[in-house]
Coordinates of N, CA and C and ligand atoms in Angstrom, one line a residue:
M1 N 98.6 113.4 170.4 CA 99.2 112.2 169.5 C 100.2 112.9 168.3
S2 N 101.4 112.5 168.3 CA 101.7 112.9 167.0 C 101.5 112.4 165.7
G3 N 102.4 113.2 164.9 CA 102.0 113.1 163.4 C 102.6 111.8 163.4
R4 N 102.5 111.4 161.8 CA 103.1 110.8 160.5 C 103.8 110.5 159.6
L5 N 105.5 110.0 159.9 CA 106.1 110.9 159.0 C 106.0 108.8 158.2
S6 N 105.6 110.1 156.2 CA 105.0 109.5 155.6 C 107.3 109.5 154.4
G7 N 107.1 109.1 153.8 CA 109.2 108.5 153.5 C 108.1 108.4 151.6
L8 N 107.8 109.1 150.5 CA 107.1 109.1 149.8 C 108.2 109.0 147.4
G9 N 107.9 107.5 147.4 CA 108.3 107.7 147.0 C 107.5 107.7 145.5
V10 N 108.2 108.8 144.4 CA 107.7 109.8 143.8 C 108.0 109.3 142.5
G11 N 108.9 108.3 142.0 CA 109.3 108.1 140.4 C 109.9 108.8 140.6
P12 N 110.7 108.2 138.7 CA 111.8 108.4 138.5 C 111.4 109.7 138.0
G13 N 110.6 110.0 137.4 CA 110.1 111.9 136.9 C 108.8 112.1 135.9
D14 N 109.3 110.5 135.6 CA 107.5 110.7 134.7 C 105.9 111.1 135.6
P15 N 105.7 112.3 136.0 CA 104.1 111.7 137.5 C 103.5 110.6 136.8
E16 N 103.5 110.0 135.9 CA 102.7 109.0 136.1 C 102.5 108.1 137.1
L17 N 104.3 108.0 137.0 CA 104.6 107.1 137.5 C 104.4 107.5 138.7
I18 N 103.9 108.4 139.3 CA 103.4 108.1 140.9 C 102.3 106.7 141.4
T19 N 102.6 106.5 143.0 CA 102.4 105.2 142.9 C 100.1 106.0 143.3
V20 N 99.3 105.5 143.5 CA 98.0 105.7 143.6 C 98.3 106.3 145.4
K21 N 98.7 105.1 146.0 CA 99.4 105.1 147.3 C 100.5 106.7 148.2
A22 N 101.4 106.9 146.8 CA 101.8 107.4 147.6 C 102.2 108.6 147.3
L23 N 100.9 109.6 146.1 CA 99.1 110.3 146.2 C 98.9 110.3 146.5
R24 N 98.0 109.4 147.3 CA 97.0 109.7 148.6 C 97.2 111.1 149.1
R25 N 98.2 110.0 151.0 CA 99.3 110.2 151.0 C 100.3 111.5 151.3
L26 N 100.4 112.2 150.4 CA 100.9 113.2 149.5 C 100.0 114.2 149.8
R27 N 98.8 114.0 149.3 CA 97.7 114.9 149.5 C 97.0 115.5 151.0
D28 N 97.3 114.4 151.9 CA 96.4 113.3 153.3 C 97.3 114.5 153.8
A29 N 98.8 115.0 153.3 CA 100.0 115.8 154.9 C 100.0 116.9 154.7
A30 N 99.5 117.5 156.3 CA 99.8 119.2 156.1 C 101.2 119.7 155.5
V31 N 103.0 118.8 156.2 CA 103.2 119.5 155.1 C 104.2 118.4 154.1
V32 N 104.6 119.2 153.8 CA 105.5 118.3 152.6 C 107.4 118.8 152.4
A33 N 108.3 118.3 153.1 CA 109.5 118.5 153.0 C 110.6 117.4 151.3
Y34 N 111.2 118.0 151.1 CA 112.5 117.6 149.7 C 113.5 117.7 150.5
P35 N 113.6 117.4 148.9 CA 115.8 117.8 148.7 C 116.0 118.0 148.0
A36 N 117.0 119.1 147.9 CA 116.5 120.4 146.8 C 118.8 120.8 146.7
P37 N 119.1 120.6 145.1 CA 120.6 120.8 145.6 C 120.7 122.5 146.1
E38 N 121.4 122.4 146.7 CA 122.7 124.1 147.6 C 121.5 125.5 146.7
A39 N 122.3 125.1 145.1 CA 121.6 125.6 144.2 C 121.1 125.7 142.7
G40 N 119.9 125.0 142.6 CA 118.4 124.9 142.0 C 117.5 124.7 142.5
A41 N 116.1 123.1 141.4 CA 114.9 123.4 142.2 C 115.2 121.6 142.8
S42 N 114.4 121.2 142.9 CA 114.1 119.8 144.1 C 113.0 118.9 142.3
F43 N 113.8 117.8 142.2 CA 113.5 117.1 141.1 C 112.2 115.8 141.6
A44 N 112.1 116.0 142.8 CA 111.2 114.8 143.3 C 110.0 116.2 143.5
R45 N 110.0 117.5 144.2 CA 108.6 117.9 143.7 C 108.6 118.7 142.5
R46 N 109.3 118.7 141.5 CA 109.1 118.9 140.5 C 108.3 117.9 139.7
I47 N 108.3 116.3 140.1 CA 107.2 115.4 139.7 C 106.0 115.5 140.0
V48 N 106.1 116.1 141.3 CA 104.7 115.8 141.8 C 103.7 117.6 142.4
A49 N 104.5 118.4 141.7 CA 103.9 120.4 141.3 C 102.5 120.4 141.2
R50 N 101.8 119.5 140.6 CA 100.7 119.5 139.9 C 99.8 119.3 141.1
W51 N 100.2 119.0 142.7 CA 99.4 117.4 143.1 C 99.4 118.7 144.3
L52 N 100.4 119.8 144.0 CA 100.5 119.9 146.1 C 99.4 121.4 145.9
S53 N 99.2 121.6 147.8 CA 97.9 122.3 146.7 C 98.9 123.6 148.2
P54 N 98.5 124.8 148.5 CA 98.5 126.2 148.5 C 98.7 126.1 150.2
A55 N 97.7 124.8 150.4 CA 97.4 124.7 152.1 C 98.0 124.3 153.1
Q56 N 99.1 123.6 151.6 CA 99.9 123.0 152.7 C 101.2 123.5 152.6
R57 N 102.5 122.9 154.2 CA 103.3 123.4 154.5 C 104.7 122.4 154.0
E58 N 105.9 123.9 153.2 CA 106.5 123.6 152.5 C 108.3 123.3 153.6
I59 N 108.6 122.1 153.1 CA 109.8 122.4 154.2 C 111.1 122.0 152.9
V60 N 112.0 122.7 152.8 CA 113.4 122.2 151.6 C 113.9 121.9 153.1
I61 N 115.0 121.3 151.8 CA 116.0 120.3 152.4 C 117.7 120.0 151.6
A62 N 118.8 121.2 152.3 CA 119.0 122.3 150.9 C 120.3 120.9 151.5
V63 N 120.8 120.3 149.8 CA 121.4 119.7 149.7 C 122.8 119.2 149.1
P64 N 123.7 118.9 149.9 CA 125.8 119.4 148.7 C 125.1 117.9 148.6
M65 N 125.7 118.2 147.3 CA 125.6 116.4 145.9 C 126.8 116.1 145.8
E66 N 128.1 117.0 146.3 CA 129.5 116.5 146.5 C 128.9 115.5 147.1
S67 N 130.4 113.8 146.6 CA 129.5 112.3 147.0 C 130.9 112.2 147.9
A68 N 132.2 113.8 148.7 CA 132.9 113.8 149.5 C 132.4 113.9 150.7
R69 N 131.0 115.1 150.4 CA 130.1 115.1 151.7 C 129.5 114.4 152.3
F70 N 128.7 113.0 152.1 CA 128.1 112.4 151.7 C 128.5 111.7 153.1
P71 N 127.3 111.0 153.7 CA 126.1 112.0 154.1 C 126.6 113.0 154.7
A72 N 125.3 114.5 155.2 CA 125.9 115.6 155.2 C 125.8 115.0 156.0
Q73 N 125.8 115.0 157.4 CA 124.9 114.3 158.5 C 124.7 115.8 159.6
R74 N 125.1 116.8 158.8 CA 124.9 118.0 159.4 C 122.8 118.5 159.4
V75 N 122.8 117.9 157.8 CA 121.9 119.2 156.8 C 121.4 118.0 157.1
Y76 N 121.1 116.7 157.3 CA 119.9 115.5 158.3 C 120.2 115.7 160.0
D77 N 120.3 115.6 160.3 CA 120.5 116.1 161.7 C 119.7 117.7 162.1
D78 N 119.4 118.6 160.7 CA 119.0 120.0 161.5 C 117.4 119.6 160.4
A79 N 117.5 119.3 159.6 CA 115.9 118.6 158.8 C 115.1 117.6 159.8
A80 N 115.7 116.2 160.5 CA 114.8 115.4 161.6 C 115.1 116.4 162.7
A81 N 115.8 117.7 162.8 CA 115.1 118.4 164.3 C 113.4 119.3 164.0
R82 N 113.8 120.1 162.9 CA 112.9 120.6 161.8 C 111.4 120.0 161.6
L83 N 111.7 117.8 160.9 CA 110.9 118.0 161.1 C 110.2 117.3 162.6
A84 N 110.4 116.8 163.5 CA 110.2 115.7 164.7 C 109.0 117.0 165.6
E85 N 110.4 119.1 164.9 CA 108.9 119.9 165.7 C 107.4 119.9 164.7
E86 N 107.5 119.5 163.2 CA 106.3 119.2 162.4 C 105.2 118.3 164.3
L87 N 105.8 117.0 163.3 CA 105.4 115.5 164.2 C 104.8 115.7 166.1
D88 N 106.0 116.4 166.1 CA 104.9 116.5 167.8 C 104.3 117.1 168.2
A89 N 103.8 118.4 166.6 CA 102.7 119.2 166.9 C 101.6 118.2 165.7
G90 N 102.1 117.3 166.1 CA 101.0 116.0 165.3 C 100.3 116.3 163.7
H91 N 101.4 116.8 163.8 CA 100.7 117.3 161.9 C 101.8 116.5 161.2
D92 N 101.2 115.3 160.2 CA 101.5 114.9 159.5 C 102.6 115.2 158.4
V93 N 103.6 114.3 157.9 CA 104.5 115.6 157.7 C 105.3 114.2 156.2
A94 N 104.5 115.0 155.1 CA 105.6 113.4 154.1 C 106.2 113.7 153.4
V95 N 107.3 113.1 153.2 CA 109.2 113.3 151.8 C 108.8 112.8 150.7
L96 N 109.3 114.0 150.2 CA 109.1 113.7 148.8 C 110.5 112.6 148.4
C97 N 111.7 111.6 147.9 CA 111.7 110.9 147.3 C 112.1 110.5 146.0
Q98 N 112.8 111.3 144.7 CA 112.4 111.3 143.6 C 113.2 109.4 143.7
G99 N 112.3 108.4 143.1 CA 112.7 107.0 142.7 C 112.3 106.4 144.0
D100 N 112.6 105.5 144.1 CA 112.1 104.3 145.6 C 113.2 105.1 146.9
P101 N 112.3 105.3 148.1 CA 113.2 105.7 148.5 C 114.4 105.4 149.3
F102 N 114.6 103.7 149.9 CA 115.6 102.8 150.2 C 116.2 102.6 149.5
F103 N 116.4 102.6 147.8 CA 117.1 103.1 146.7 C 118.5 103.9 146.7
Y104 N 119.3 104.4 146.9 CA 119.3 104.8 146.8 C 119.5 106.4 147.4
G105 N 118.3 106.7 148.0 CA 117.7 107.5 148.7 C 117.6 108.4 149.7
S106 N 118.0 110.1 150.0 CA 118.0 110.7 150.9 C 117.1 110.3 152.5
F107 N 116.0 109.8 152.1 CA 115.2 109.4 152.4 C 115.6 108.9 153.6
M108 N 116.8 108.1 153.4 CA 117.7 106.7 154.9 C 118.1 107.0 156.3
Y109 N 118.5 108.6 155.2 CA 119.1 109.0 156.5 C 118.0 110.5 158.1
L110 N 117.4 110.5 157.6 CA 116.3 110.7 158.2 C 115.2 110.1 159.0
F111 N 115.5 108.5 158.0 CA 114.6 107.6 158.5 C 115.7 107.1 160.1
A112 N 116.4 107.1 159.3 CA 117.3 106.6 160.6 C 117.6 107.6 162.2
R113 N 116.6 108.7 161.7 CA 117.1 109.9 163.1 C 115.3 109.7 163.2
L114 N 114.5 109.4 163.0 CA 113.8 109.3 162.8 C 111.9 108.4 163.5
A115 N 112.7 107.1 163.0 CA 111.7 106.1 163.0 C 112.2 105.4 164.5
E116 N 112.7 106.0 165.5 CA 112.6 105.8 166.6 C 111.4 106.4 167.6
R117 N 111.9 107.2 166.6 CA 110.8 107.9 167.8 C 109.0 107.9 167.5
F118 N 108.7 108.1 166.2 CA 107.3 108.1 165.4 C 106.7 107.1 165.3
R119 N 105.9 107.6 164.6 CA 104.9 106.6 163.6 C 106.3 106.7 161.9
V120 N 106.6 105.9 161.1 CA 107.1 106.0 159.8 C 106.0 105.1 159.1
E121 N 105.8 105.5 157.5 CA 105.9 104.4 157.6 C 106.6 104.8 155.7
V122 N 107.2 103.7 154.9 CA 107.5 104.4 153.3 C 107.3 103.9 152.7
V123 N 107.3 104.3 151.9 CA 105.5 104.4 151.3 C 106.9 103.4 149.4
P124 N 107.2 102.7 148.4 CA 107.5 102.3 147.9 C 107.6 103.1 146.5
G125 N 108.8 103.2 145.3 CA 108.0 104.4 144.4 C 108.7 103.0 143.0
V126 N 108.3 104.1 142.1 CA 108.8 102.9 140.7 C 110.2 103.2 140.3
S127 N 111.7 102.3 140.8 CA 112.5 103.3 140.7 C 113.7 103.5 139.6
S128 N 114.7 104.3 139.3 CA 114.9 104.5 138.5 C 116.0 102.8 137.0
L129 N 116.0 102.3 138.0 CA 115.7 101.1 137.8 C 116.0 100.4 136.7
G130 N 114.5 99.8 137.0 CA 113.0 99.5 136.3 C 113.3 100.6 134.8
A131 N 112.4 101.7 135.5 CA 112.0 103.1 134.3 C 113.9 103.2 132.6
S132 N 114.5 102.6 133.9 CA 115.5 102.5 132.9 C 116.5 101.4 131.7
A133 N 115.5 100.2 132.3 CA 114.9 99.3 131.4 C 113.8 99.1 130.9
A134 N 112.7 100.4 131.2 CA 111.2 99.9 130.6 C 111.8 100.9 129.2
A135 N 112.2 101.9 129.4 CA 112.9 103.0 128.3 C 114.3 102.5 127.3
A136 N 115.2 101.7 128.0 CA 116.4 101.5 126.9 C 115.2 100.6 126.1
Q137 N 114.5 99.7 126.5 CA 114.0 97.6 126.3 C 115.0 97.5 126.1
W138 N 114.8 96.1 127.3 CA 116.8 96.2 127.9 C 116.3 95.3 129.7
P139 N 115.6 94.1 129.4 CA 115.8 93.5 130.3 C 116.6 93.2 131.2
L140 N 116.7 93.5 133.1 CA 117.9 93.2 133.6 C 118.6 92.4 133.5
A141 N 117.5 91.7 133.9 CA 117.8 90.0 134.1 C 117.4 89.2 134.4
A142 N 117.0 87.3 134.7 CA 116.8 86.8 133.8 C 117.8 85.5 135.1
R143 N 117.0 84.3 135.3 CA 117.3 83.7 135.9 C 118.0 83.3 136.2
L144 N 118.9 83.3 136.5 CA 119.6 83.0 137.4 C 121.1 83.3 137.4
D145 N 120.3 85.0 136.5 CA 122.3 85.8 136.8 C 121.8 86.8 138.3
T146 N 123.1 87.8 137.8 CA 123.6 88.5 139.4 C 123.8 89.4 139.0
L147 N 122.5 90.6 139.0 CA 122.4 92.0 138.8 C 123.8 92.7 139.6
S148 N 124.1 93.9 139.3 CA 124.9 94.4 140.3 C 124.3 95.4 139.5
V149 N 124.0 97.2 140.7 CA 124.2 98.1 140.4 C 125.4 98.7 141.7
L150 N 126.2 99.3 139.8 CA 127.8 100.0 141.3 C 127.7 101.8 140.3
P151 N 127.6 102.1 142.0 CA 127.5 103.7 141.8 C 129.1 104.1 140.6
A152 N 128.8 105.1 139.8 CA 130.4 105.0 138.2 C 131.2 105.6 139.4
P153 N 131.2 106.0 140.7 CA 132.6 106.0 141.5 C 133.7 104.4 141.5
V154 N 133.0 103.5 142.0 CA 133.5 102.5 142.7 C 133.7 102.0 141.7
L155 N 133.6 101.8 140.1 CA 133.6 101.4 139.3 C 134.3 99.8 139.3
L156 N 135.9 100.0 139.1 CA 136.7 99.6 138.1 C 136.5 98.0 139.3
C157 N 137.1 98.2 140.7 CA 136.9 98.1 141.8 C 136.2 96.6 141.5
R158 N 134.7 97.0 141.0 CA 133.7 95.8 141.0 C 133.0 95.0 139.9
L159 N 133.7 95.6 138.5 CA 132.8 95.9 137.7 C 133.7 94.0 137.1
A160 N 134.7 93.9 137.2 CA 135.3 92.2 136.8 C 134.7 91.5 137.5
E161 N 133.5 91.0 138.4 CA 132.6 89.9 138.4 C 131.4 90.1 137.9
A162 N 131.1 91.6 137.8 CA 130.0 91.5 136.8 C 129.6 91.4 136.7
E163 N 127.8 90.9 136.2 CA 126.9 90.1 134.8 C 126.8 91.1 133.9
A164 N 125.2 91.7 134.8 CA 124.2 91.9 134.6 C 124.8 93.1 136.0
V165 N 125.0 94.9 134.9 CA 125.0 96.1 136.0 C 124.0 96.9 135.9
A166 N 123.3 97.6 136.5 CA 123.2 99.1 136.2 C 124.5 99.7 136.9
I167 N 124.9 101.4 136.1 CA 126.0 102.1 136.6 C 124.8 103.0 136.5
I168 N 124.9 103.5 138.0 CA 124.4 104.9 138.2 C 125.4 106.0 138.6
K169 N 125.0 107.4 138.9 CA 125.5 108.2 139.2 C 126.2 108.7 138.1
L170 N 126.6 108.8 137.8 CA 127.6 108.7 136.0 C 127.7 109.9 135.6
G171 N 126.1 111.3 135.2 CA 127.2 112.9 135.4 C 129.1 113.0 134.1
R172 N 129.9 113.7 136.0 CA 130.5 113.8 135.7 C 131.8 112.3 135.1
H173 N 131.1 111.8 136.2 CA 132.5 109.9 134.8 C 131.8 109.8 134.1
F174 N 131.9 110.2 133.0 CA 131.0 109.5 132.2 C 131.6 108.4 131.4
A175 N 132.5 109.8 130.9 CA 133.8 109.5 130.2 C 135.1 108.3 130.4
K176 N 135.3 108.3 132.1 CA 136.6 107.5 132.8 C 135.5 106.2 132.3
V177 N 133.8 105.7 132.5 CA 133.6 104.2 132.4 C 133.6 104.2 131.7
R178 N 133.5 104.9 130.5 CA 132.9 104.6 128.9 C 134.6 104.4 128.1
A179 N 135.7 104.6 129.0 CA 137.1 104.0 128.0 C 137.3 102.8 129.7
V180 N 137.2 102.5 129.9 CA 136.8 101.4 130.9 C 136.0 99.7 130.1
L181 N 134.4 100.3 130.3 CA 134.6 99.6 129.6 C 134.4 99.3 127.4
Q182 N 134.8 100.3 126.8 CA 135.7 100.1 125.3 C 136.8 99.0 126.4
R183 N 138.1 99.4 126.6 CA 138.6 98.0 127.5 C 138.7 97.4 126.9
L184 N 137.2 96.6 128.0 CA 137.3 95.4 128.8 C 136.1 95.7 127.0
G185 N 135.7 95.4 126.7 CA 135.4 95.1 125.2 C 134.0 94.8 126.3
L186 N 133.6 95.9 127.5 CA 131.9 95.8 126.7 C 131.2 96.9 125.9
A187 N 131.4 97.8 125.9 CA 131.3 99.0 125.1 C 129.9 99.0 124.1
A188 N 129.9 97.1 123.0 CA 129.0 97.6 123.2 C 127.4 96.4 123.4
A189 N 127.9 96.0 124.7 CA 127.1 95.4 125.0 C 126.3 96.9 126.5
A190 N 127.2 97.5 126.0 CA 125.9 98.3 126.4 C 125.0 99.5 126.3
R191 N 124.2 100.2 126.5 CA 123.3 101.3 126.4 C 123.7 102.3 127.6
Y192 N 123.4 103.4 128.0 CA 123.4 104.6 128.1 C 121.8 105.4 127.4
V193 N 121.4 105.1 129.3 CA 120.0 105.8 129.2 C 119.7 106.9 130.3
E194 N 118.7 107.6 129.9 CA 119.0 109.7 130.0 C 117.8 109.8 130.4
H195 N 117.9 111.1 131.2 CA 116.5 111.3 131.8 C 115.0 110.3 131.7
A196 N 115.8 108.4 132.3 CA 114.2 108.4 131.3 C 113.1 107.9 132.4
S197 N 112.1 108.5 131.5 CA 110.9 108.1 131.4 C 109.9 110.3 131.9
L198 N 110.6 110.4 130.7 CA 110.6 112.2 131.2 C 111.3 112.4 129.7
A199 N 110.1 113.7 129.5 CA 109.9 114.0 127.8 C 111.4 113.9 127.1
G200 N 112.7 114.5 128.2 CA 113.8 114.3 127.6 C 114.8 112.9 127.5
E201 N 113.6 111.8 127.7 CA 114.6 111.0 127.7 C 115.4 110.3 126.7
R202 N 116.7 109.5 126.5 CA 117.4 109.0 125.3 C 118.1 108.2 126.3
V203 N 118.1 106.9 124.3 CA 118.9 105.8 125.1 C 119.8 105.6 123.7
L204 N 120.9 105.6 124.0 CA 121.9 105.4 123.5 C 123.3 104.5 123.4
P205 N 123.5 103.7 122.0 CA 124.3 103.6 122.2 C 125.7 104.0 123.3
L206 N 127.0 103.8 124.2 CA 128.1 103.9 124.5 C 129.2 105.6 123.5
D207 N 129.5 105.0 121.8 CA 130.4 106.6 121.3 C 129.0 106.9 121.4
Q208 N 127.2 107.1 121.1 CA 126.6 108.1 120.2 C 126.6 108.9 121.2
V209 N 126.9 108.9 123.0 CA 126.7 110.4 123.6 C 128.1 111.3 123.5
S210 N 127.3 111.8 123.5 CA 128.8 113.0 124.2 C 128.3 113.6 125.5
E211 N 129.7 112.4 126.1 CA 130.3 113.7 128.0 C 131.0 114.9 127.7
A212 N 130.2 115.3 127.1 CA 130.2 117.2 127.5 C 128.4 117.8 128.4
E213 N 127.5 116.1 128.0 CA 126.5 116.5 128.2 C 125.6 115.5 129.2
V214 N 126.4 115.4 129.9 CA 125.7 114.1 129.9 C 125.6 115.1 131.9
P215 N 123.9 113.9 132.0 CA 123.2 114.8 133.3 C 124.0 114.1 134.7
Y216 N 122.8 114.2 135.5 CA 123.0 113.1 137.0 C 122.4 112.2 137.0
F217 N 121.1 112.2 135.9 CA 119.7 111.4 135.9 C 119.6 110.5 135.1
S218 N 121.2 109.4 134.6 CA 121.4 108.8 133.7 C 121.9 108.0 134.3
M219 N 122.1 106.8 133.1 CA 122.4 104.9 133.7 C 123.0 104.5 132.7
I220 N 123.9 103.3 132.8 CA 124.1 102.7 132.0 C 123.6 101.3 131.9
L221 N 123.2 101.0 131.3 CA 122.5 98.9 131.5 C 123.1 98.5 131.1
L222 N 124.4 97.7 131.3 CA 125.3 96.6 130.5 C 124.8 94.9 130.9
H223 N 125.3 94.1 130.2 CA 124.9 92.9 130.5 C 126.6 92.1 129.1
R224 N 126.6 91.7 130.0 CA 128.1 90.9 128.9 C 127.9 90.0 128.7
R225 N 126.1 89.2 128.0 CA 126.5 88.0 127.5 C 124.9 88.0 127.1
G226 N 124.4 89.4 127.2 CA 122.7 89.3 126.3 C 121.8 88.9 127.6
V227 N 120.4 88.9 127.8 CA 119.9 88.2 128.7 C 119.4 87.6 128.0
A228 N 119.5 85.5 128.7 CA 118.9 84.6 128.1 C 116.7 85.1 128.2
L229 N 116.4 85.0 127.4 CA 115.4 84.6 127.8 C 114.4 83.9 127.1
R230 N 115.1 83.0 126.2 CA 114.2 82.2 126.0 C 115.7 80.6 126.4
Ligands
SAM1 C1 121.1 108.4 144.2 S1 120.7 108.0 143.4 C2 118.6 107.8 143.3 C3 117.5 106.3 142.9 C4 116.8 107.1 143.1 N1 116.0 107.2 144.7 C5 116.1 106.4 142.4 O1 115.2 105.0 143.2 O2 116.0 105.9 141.4 C6 120.9 108.5 141.8 C7 121.1 108.1 140.7 O3 119.8 107.8 140.0 C8 119.8 107.3 138.4 N2 118.7 107.9 138.2 C9 118.0 108.5 138.2 N3 116.4 108.8 138.3 C10 116.7 108.7 136.6 C11 116.4 109.6 135.5 N4 114.8 109.0 135.2 N5 116.9 108.2 134.1 C12 118.3 107.8 134.9 N6 119.1 107.8 135.7 C13 118.4 108.4 136.2 C14 120.9 108.5 138.1 O4 122.4 107.7 138.3 C15 121.0 108.9 139.3 O5 122.6 109.8 139.5

């Protein structure tokens, strides 16, 4: 019998935010695969490093991080073929996904290639959206609010209609995003969150952020009118 593929959401960064179920699947897997930048370590692996065993085999999926090259079809074709060999051999494979696998997670590209052939389980994780809201102590949306998640590169064309917003994939786009929000008079209604749930977590008003230091793992939360909780 072929093995089971599990897409494990391992949470936003703090190892305590992994779910009991994801941890159980992780421990049971013979093979653990994870995306990593072409140069550098895997964030998802770092989150679960304390639970990995030397008996588990690891497969690194080297992913180009430039958005212009997404989706990196060849990388996922090759990775899916490699994982299929393991699954055909009857080995259970866990694929680590930072945050939640189906919230902008690269696991979805493997899912698309393997779900018709193999048993696949998706274990949801705590996403960066929830973690950033918790870090900023900033309720995301309430009642009839609509919440938009806007990747920074497509910000301008969508912001006009947005009410409650999470702007993700900030990194080098930060200066442009801040300038747009300032021009629209929205900067004061926003909070910057970096490395939510990790030791280096920072929550700042936009005017206190140094644009040269904005990492990939950061986002801006914005609410045009403030969340009406009462
Ligand atoms: C490709 S998406 C992956 C999202 C992930 N699957 C999730 O569920 O949160 C990467 C973006 O998520 C946001 N992000 C992920 N982890 C974060 C964290 N710990 N703190 C702040 N933002 C984070 C950043 O905006 C980053 O550019």
